[in-house]
mmCIF file of C-alpha atoms in Angstrom:
data_model
loop_
_atom_site.group_PDB
_atom_site.id
_atom_site.type_symbol
_atom_site.label_atom_id
_atom_site.label_comp_id
_atom_site.label_asym_id
_atom_site.label_seq_id
_atom_site.Cartn_x
_atom_site.Cartn_y
_atom_site.Cartn_z
ATOM 1 C CA MET A 1 79.275 6.509 4.781
ATOM 2 C CA PHE A 2 80.982 6.142 1.392
ATOM 3 C CA GLN A 3 84.656 6.892 1.184
ATOM 4 C CA GLU A 4 86.887 6.544 -1.834
ATOM 5 C CA ALA A 5 85.665 4.516 -4.784
ATOM 6 C CA ALA A 6 85.723 0.758 -4.435
ATOM 7 C CA ASP A 7 87.608 -1.339 -6.951
ATOM 8 C CA LEU A 8 84.591 -3.589 -7.327
ATOM 9 C CA ALA A 9 80.857 -2.980 -6.834
ATOM 10 C CA ILE A 10 78.612 -6.025 -6.550
ATOM 11 C CA ILE A 11 74.829 -5.774 -6.818
ATOM 12 C CA VAL A 12 72.939 -8.795 -5.500
ATOM 13 C CA ARG A 13 69.281 -8.898 -6.581
ATOM 14 C CA SER A 14 68.559 -12.610 -6.178
ATOM 15 C CA ASP A 15 68.416 -14.926 -3.189
ATOM 16 C CA LYS A 16 69.295 -17.914 -5.364
ATOM 17 C CA PRO A 17 72.417 -19.710 -4.148
ATOM 18 C CA GLU A 18 73.933 -19.479 -7.624
ATOM 19 C CA SER A 19 73.845 -15.701 -7.181
ATOM 20 C CA VAL A 20 74.571 -15.225 -3.487
ATOM 21 C CA TYR A 21 77.491 -17.666 -3.145
ATOM 22 C CA PRO A 22 79.497 -16.341 -6.124
ATOM 23 C CA ALA A 23 78.868 -12.756 -4.996
ATOM 24 C CA PHE A 24 80.391 -13.437 -1.565
ATOM 25 C CA ILE A 25 83.153 -15.677 -2.908
ATOM 26 C CA LEU A 26 84.216 -12.962 -5.363
ATOM 27 C CA ALA A 27 83.939 -10.250 -2.699
ATOM 28 C CA THR A 28 86.066 -12.107 -0.159
ATOM 29 C CA THR A 29 88.591 -13.160 -2.819
ATOM 30 C CA ALA A 30 88.894 -9.571 -4.044
ATOM 31 C CA ALA A 31 89.368 -8.415 -0.440
ATOM 32 C CA ALA A 32 92.116 -11.014 0.063
ATOM 33 C CA MET A 33 93.799 -9.596 -3.046
ATOM 34 C CA GLY A 34 93.785 -6.117 -1.522
ATOM 35 C CA MET A 35 90.774 -4.754 -3.402
ATOM 36 C CA LYS A 36 88.053 -2.588 -1.876
ATOM 37 C CA VAL A 37 84.571 -3.993 -2.490
ATOM 38 C CA GLU A 38 81.086 -2.606 -1.943
ATOM 39 C CA MET A 39 78.043 -4.865 -2.116
ATOM 40 C CA PHE A 40 74.466 -3.630 -2.578
ATOM 41 C CA PHE A 41 71.616 -6.015 -1.757
ATOM 42 C CA THR A 42 68.247 -5.299 -3.322
ATOM 43 C CA PHE A 43 64.944 -7.083 -3.959
ATOM 44 C CA TRP A 44 65.172 -10.839 -3.257
ATOM 45 C CA GLY A 45 68.938 -10.594 -2.717
ATOM 46 C CA LEU A 46 68.257 -8.670 0.475
ATOM 47 C CA LYS A 47 67.305 -11.982 2.109
ATOM 48 C CA ALA A 48 71.008 -12.900 2.293
ATOM 49 C CA ILE A 49 71.703 -10.090 4.737
ATOM 50 C CA THR A 50 68.629 -10.495 6.922
ATOM 51 C CA LYS A 51 68.823 -12.355 10.200
ATOM 52 C CA GLY A 52 68.329 -16.062 9.432
ATOM 53 C CA GLY A 53 68.301 -15.436 5.684
ATOM 54 C CA ALA A 54 71.698 -17.007 4.987
ATOM 55 C CA ASP A 55 70.646 -20.164 6.830
ATOM 56 C CA ASP A 56 67.468 -20.422 4.714
ATOM 57 C CA ILE A 57 69.382 -19.918 1.455
ATOM 58 C CA GLU A 58 72.002 -22.479 2.442
ATOM 59 C CA ARG A 59 69.450 -25.063 3.601
ATOM 60 C CA ASN A 60 67.480 -24.756 0.339
ATOM 61 C CA PHE A 61 70.696 -25.020 -1.672
ATOM 62 C CA TYR A 62 71.849 -28.166 0.120
ATOM 63 C CA GLU A 63 68.399 -29.743 -0.257
ATOM 64 C CA GLU A 64 68.431 -29.007 -3.983
ATOM 65 C CA LEU A 65 71.933 -30.448 -4.407
ATOM 66 C CA ARG A 66 70.964 -33.615 -2.552
ATOM 67 C CA SER A 67 67.754 -33.980 -4.586
ATOM 68 C CA ARG A 68 69.941 -34.001 -7.702
ATOM 69 C CA GLY A 69 72.258 -36.653 -6.290
ATOM 70 C CA PHE A 70 75.095 -34.385 -5.130
ATOM 71 C CA GLU A 71 76.582 -34.130 -1.678
ATOM 72 C CA PRO A 72 77.784 -30.590 -0.917
ATOM 73 C CA LYS A 73 81.542 -30.661 -0.313
ATOM 74 C CA GLY A 74 84.137 -27.960 0.061
ATOM 75 C CA LEU A 75 81.710 -25.054 0.225
ATOM 76 C CA PRO A 76 82.087 -22.654 3.112
ATOM 77 C CA ARG A 77 78.963 -21.911 5.105
ATOM 78 C CA LEU A 78 77.186 -18.855 3.710
ATOM 79 C CA LYS A 79 77.086 -17.156 7.093
ATOM 80 C CA ASP A 80 80.858 -17.723 7.357
ATOM 81 C CA LEU A 81 81.387 -16.044 3.978
ATOM 82 C CA ILE A 82 79.298 -13.101 5.169
ATOM 83 C CA ALA A 83 81.302 -12.895 8.394
ATOM 84 C CA MET A 84 84.562 -13.067 6.406
ATOM 85 C CA ALA A 85 83.392 -10.254 4.158
ATOM 86 C CA GLN A 86 82.316 -8.109 7.094
ATOM 87 C CA GLY A 87 85.489 -8.846 9.041
ATOM 88 C CA SER A 88 87.855 -8.189 6.154
ATOM 89 C CA GLY A 89 87.797 -4.429 6.521
ATOM 90 C CA SER A 90 87.741 -4.268 2.712
ATOM 91 C CA VAL A 91 84.131 -5.242 2.002
ATOM 92 C CA LYS A 92 81.210 -2.939 2.755
ATOM 93 C CA ILE A 93 77.706 -4.400 2.606
ATOM 94 C CA TYR A 94 74.693 -2.145 2.002
ATOM 95 C CA ALA A 95 70.947 -2.823 2.102
ATOM 96 C CA CYS A 96 68.575 -1.116 -0.346
ATOM 97 C CA SER A 97 66.259 1.324 1.415
ATOM 98 C CA THR A 98 63.604 1.134 -1.311
ATOM 99 C CA THR A 99 63.398 -2.650 -1.079
ATOM 100 C CA ILE A 100 63.182 -2.553 2.702
ATOM 101 C CA GLU A 101 60.266 -0.148 2.486
ATOM 102 C CA ALA A 102 58.504 -1.865 -0.443
ATOM 103 C CA MET A 103 58.707 -5.323 1.111
ATOM 104 C CA GLY A 104 57.937 -4.187 4.652
ATOM 105 C CA ILE A 105 61.227 -5.489 6.035
ATOM 106 C CA SER A 106 62.117 -4.016 9.390
ATOM 107 C CA ARG A 107 65.484 -2.321 9.762
ATOM 108 C CA GLU A 108 66.084 -4.563 12.766
ATOM 109 C CA ALA A 109 65.922 -7.616 10.469
ATOM 110 C CA ILE A 110 69.054 -6.470 8.595
ATOM 111 C CA LEU A 111 72.380 -7.837 9.842
ATOM 112 C CA GLU A 112 74.415 -5.501 12.016
ATOM 113 C CA GLY A 113 77.039 -3.548 10.165
ATOM 114 C CA CYS A 114 75.007 -3.262 6.943
ATOM 115 C CA PRO A 115 74.032 0.378 6.404
ATOM 116 C CA ILE A 116 70.814 1.122 4.548
ATOM 117 C CA VAL A 117 71.194 3.362 1.482
ATOM 118 C CA GLY A 118 69.219 4.220 -1.622
ATOM 119 C CA ALA A 119 70.057 2.937 -5.071
ATOM 120 C CA ALA A 120 70.806 6.459 -6.288
ATOM 121 C CA THR A 121 73.446 6.920 -3.589
ATOM 122 C CA PHE A 122 75.139 3.644 -4.460
ATOM 123 C CA LEU A 123 75.007 4.108 -8.223
ATOM 124 C CA ALA A 124 76.025 7.766 -8.197
ATOM 125 C CA LYS A 125 79.259 6.808 -6.535
ATOM 126 C CA HIS A 126 80.102 3.817 -8.663
ATOM 127 C CA GLY A 127 78.841 5.086 -12.002
ATOM 128 C CA LYS A 128 81.103 8.116 -11.903
ATOM 129 C CA ALA A 129 84.047 6.476 -10.192
ATOM 130 C CA GLY A 130 84.558 3.886 -12.899
ATOM 131 C CA SER A 131 84.165 0.964 -10.510
ATOM 132 C CA LYS A 132 83.777 -2.450 -12.066
ATOM 133 C CA VAL A 133 80.194 -3.552 -11.409
ATOM 134 C CA LEU A 134 78.993 -7.158 -11.177
ATOM 135 C CA ILE A 135 75.305 -7.990 -10.939
ATOM 136 C CA PHE A 136 73.970 -11.229 -9.470
#
C-alpha cells in the first residue's frame, strides 16, 4: 500500500471548512509542483472522504459565509478538489481504521480509492522517513 516516503504528509482531524479546504488546496498544489503527498483522515475529518460528506461541509461553509455577509467567490467545489487530488497520481488519501470502527462508519461509506489504514501504519512511515507533516 505504501511505497516510498511522501514529501508531505497531511493529517486531517476536523471537518471544519477552515481545515478541510486548506488541506486539499495544499495537497493539490504540492502535487502540481511534483511533490508526493499522503493524506490521513481521522476523527471528524473523516467526514470529508465519506460519500456526501464533502457536499455537507461545503453547504455549511457557504451558509456560514453568507450569514456573515460574504458571497463565496473563486473557491473550487470541495468535491472537485478531492477529485483533483485523487486524479493527480501524486496524492494518496487514507481513512483511519480506528475512527471508522469507533464511530461505526461503514467501509462502504468511504469514497472509492481511499484505503483504510491504522494510525500506527501511517505514522511509522512518515515519522521515520522525515516527511513534513501538516495537521488540520
